[in-house]
Amino acid sequence: MSIVTVQLGQCGNQVGHELFDLLCSDAQQGQRKLYSTASCERFFHQTAHGELVARAVLVDMEPKVINQSISRAVKGGRWRYGESSHFSQKQGSGNNWANGYCVHGPRHRDVVEELVRREVERCDRLAGLMAMMSVAGGTGSGVGTYVTQCLRDIYPKSFILNHLTWPYGTGEVIVQNYNSVLTLAHLYQLSDAILVHENDTVHRICSQLLNIKHISFSDVNRVIAHQLGSIMQPALTADSHGVYSRNPLGELVSALTCHPEYKLLSVCTIPQMSSSSIAYSAFSWPGLLKHLRQMLISNTKMEEGIDWQVRPPAGSERTRSLTGPSFNTSLANLLILRGKDVYSAETGGFEDPALYTSWLPSEEAFNLWKSPVPFNKYEKSATLVSNSQALLRPLDNMVGKAWNMFASRAYIHQYIKFGISEEDFLDSFTSLEQVISSYSQLC
Amino acid sequence: MTQSVVVQVGQCGNQVGCRFWDLALREHAHVNKKGLYDEALSSFFRNVDSRKSDGGACGIGGRIQHLKARAVLVDMEEGVVNEILQGPLREVFDSTQLLTDVSGSGNNWAVGHMTYGSAYREQIVDKLRKAVEHCDCLQCFFLIHSMGGGTGSGLGTRVLSLLEEEFPEVCRIVTSIYPSAEDDVITSPYNSVLAMRELTEHADCVLPIENQSLVDIVDKIKRMSHSGKPGLVIKRDSTIISGQGGLSGAEKPFDAMNNIVANLLLNITSSARFEGSLNMDLNEIAMNLVPFPRLHYLVPSLTPLYTLADVSVPTRRLDQMFSDAFSKDHQLIRADPKHSLYLACALMVRGNAQVSDLRRNIERLKPSLPFVSWNQEGWKTGLCSVPPVGHSHSLLALANNTCVKPTFMELRDRFTKLYRKKAHLHHYLQVEGMEQSFFSEATNSLSSLIEEYHHLDATKGRLMPDAPRLSIAR
Ligand SMILES: Nc1nc2c(ncn2[C@@H]2O[C@H](COP(=O)(O)OP(=O)(O)OP(=O)(O)O)[C@@H](O)[C@H]2O)c(=O)[nH]1
Ligand SMILES: Nc1nc2c(ncn2[C@@H]2O[C@H](COP(=O)(O)OP(=O)(O)OP(=O)(O)O)[C@@H](O)[C@H]2O)c(=O)[nH]1
Ligand SMILES: [Mg+2]
Ligand SMILES: [Mg+2]
């Protein structure tokens, strides 16, 4: 089964390019026919000449980024984008969600839908759609939300995953919190699952784990691509009976988002290190999994500065204090292990009911995928996709800052100009406060 | 890609504009090695094949034939424009893009705004429309003018409201040169205050620039380059006041000052013209920097102002560039943003710099910069991969900061001094269409603007509690 990706805006198109590059190079490493075939079917189609063409649609409201992504893929020589599967305009959405959602989205609806439809028709079977974008700008966030809405209408039964890049906390777009709030509130009604990467976290991984001195967006995007790839590449699931699972999106969604109030997924992967260090490091599954589990419960998003003091609450504490301030309660977790000796890995630590809310049995809350094929140069690698309180604090910050700005009505005139009213803002705030409240009451 | 049209009005507007076109050509010649007319060039230039009978434009990707500036030149005397037409830039302009009269506005806003504004209205609109027709996606008008004279200030602001009337969708960014206190135009406070009201009401963004600041920067650079300390050699073509490598030869009095303004315009548009890992389009400027419609005065600062010839410690130099952008002597108005209140701030970086350089410097500088309570992280950043000619990197900071207030207050004081004595008032009132109420309305407008900045200033340093959050019924 195949996944059709829609890359939107500068971020979506830059991250998307990095993702396909990684998927392709990972699939082509070594002699692993089945893995490679399954991966290629998922993300690429092959032309009569044997060229790999990404199952992707590129959308931006300005031409520069898309042109660059297309020509970079061509230069790389291993895969490329479809000749006519991109759409760009001349002038971006100016970091204005309303401009993207109310103006550009509707204006170009037909073209974009047609591009996606063509890509979907090329798939023997469609596993689902993935829309990739940032939430801070205008095109990815606004047009991205609009396009997600259209796709939801056209493909009511397909799985739709949104991959979102959250902005640096210290700001790069001044209205980023407004755009984020509007995007998230709308996507929450449309999407099956919302997978989030925070730029701050990924940036720290680049500097502290990968030791990169001058971190560029490409570096950041390679880390995101690595984590996404380790989720998306073929793996064996509990009931796939020894063959690679057919529907990664569907299984991801059913493993993690069983309740419509809880759709926010965070990711962490270990190990992550500079390629020069990999050669000198040996990993054991118990060691990796012990770290990963502690990262989960202490909500540390990378393998550095893990707080080992945090423990799951004992049964009696649970009801009394809700959850302790530092303990991260999960609704559901999906653990994906790839590499050598994967069948010997002991994952019992993740099945502990104390990690999960009381209202979901831990057999349902925990899922495990495995693949014996080493992923992207790592002999062993473990990725955890988590529907937990991990994103609660950044979400709360985002909403809080946007609300402060809204209280003084700063910048609102820019949105009103394109047809978004103060009431629309209030609706979005209300629905996100609801999400915040739901996640904070997980126990 | 989008296009912009430059509208230059009056002596100052045209002289600054002229420097802009010269340096823009230099920059594109430097980047564009193939001699092909590319998207980047198309943002400010048309490519015209004079052999075609219709003088038709050639498309993107073809060879460069004749580059024509997307500009409209307006002056109510002939001197400056004629000089341009005899100079090396004459090829860049068509006679159809020019509009001149003979006698000037005599440093009288009313003559420019009322008399010439009414007489030339149709012709101006006509020329603007022609320029607009040549664009397939017009994004922005750049109006360049001075505040102190009659034509730039009076007719220039008349053109501004015509732009709003005729092309309401297109962003209007105004570069306004403010007179220094010792300006030889006696009526400059009248002209400036009358013009200010128009700017406040009709512009999307105004980039205020004080001539005194330009003079100070030019003096400083000249001092540095003559100091002759060993190891402190400044490369000639890498100072921001240099026109080397451009078409024009001998430098005229205002050239060094005007080159600074021209560089400002090049940098502000660089991210719209060239690629980068974090693009910043022109429509993002107002969106990010203008929280309330009238408060759209953005204080520019440019760094580096010069480059030392020895390129020893690149990272330190990069960080120095960020620090300098916030120092007093790099601002294009005489103001101290660090000790006033930031409403918002944009950092537009060109050249060899990455997102980590931005993050590091923002983290480093943030504690020393006061931001308004509801915009504590009020940063907008852009990364354009193409540096300016002669530099490895550069930074343009645009600050929406209450530090403009003293400049405006000083202007109001100078205005009041004249107005109290009714000095020169009759020159204005005898102009048809001009009324005394214009003066009082203009000062009221300025005063209320000052008051708005003042209110914001008063919140500085005060701990503002977070707005109580919406509560959710469970
Ligand atoms: N991780 C990552 N983040 C990016 C990248 N490019 C942009 N961003 C982030 O995306 C946000 C800005 O949104 P963009 O994607 O540039 O905006 P856009 O969707 O193109 O929308 P407009 O330009 O406003 O039309 C900021 O938070 C940036 O940090 C990238 O390549 N990688
Ligand atoms: N920076 C700079 N300032 C200039 C230049 N030319 C004139 N000025 C300033 O502009 C103000 C005078 O306005 P001008 O632009 O000369 O006047 P004008 O718009 O042509 O109007 P009239 O001459 O009255 O018709 C004074 O403050 C001058 O110092 C220039 O080339 N560069
Ligand atoms: Mg963009
Ligand atoms: Mg003049």
PDB file of N, CA and C and ligand atoms in Angstrom, chain A residues 10 60 62, chain B residues 284, ligand 3:
ATOM      1  N   GLN A  10       7.253  26.513   2.749  1.00  0.00           N
ATOM      2  CA  GLN A  10       8.708  26.354   2.740  1.00  0.00           C
ATOM      3  C   GLN A  10       9.138  25.170   3.587  1.00  0.00           C
ATOM      4  N   ASP A  60       3.256  25.376  -2.816  1.00  0.00           N
ATOM      5  CA  ASP A  60       3.686  26.580  -2.105  1.00  0.00           C
ATOM      6  C   ASP A  60       3.106  27.768  -2.842  1.00  0.00           C
ATOM      7  N   GLU A  62       4.810  30.517  -3.297  1.00  0.00           N
ATOM      8  CA  GLU A  62       5.897  31.205  -3.994  1.00  0.00           C
ATOM      9  C   GLU A  62       6.769  30.133  -4.635  1.00  0.00           C
TER      10      GLU A  62
ATOM     11  N   GLU B 284       5.522  39.964   4.279  1.00  0.00           N
ATOM     12  CA  GLU B 284       5.696  39.526   5.663  1.00  0.00           C
ATOM     13  C   GLU B 284       6.144  40.674   6.562  1.00  0.00           C
TER      14      GLU B 284
HETATM   15 MG    MG C   3       7.048  30.692   2.411  1.00  0.00          MG
END
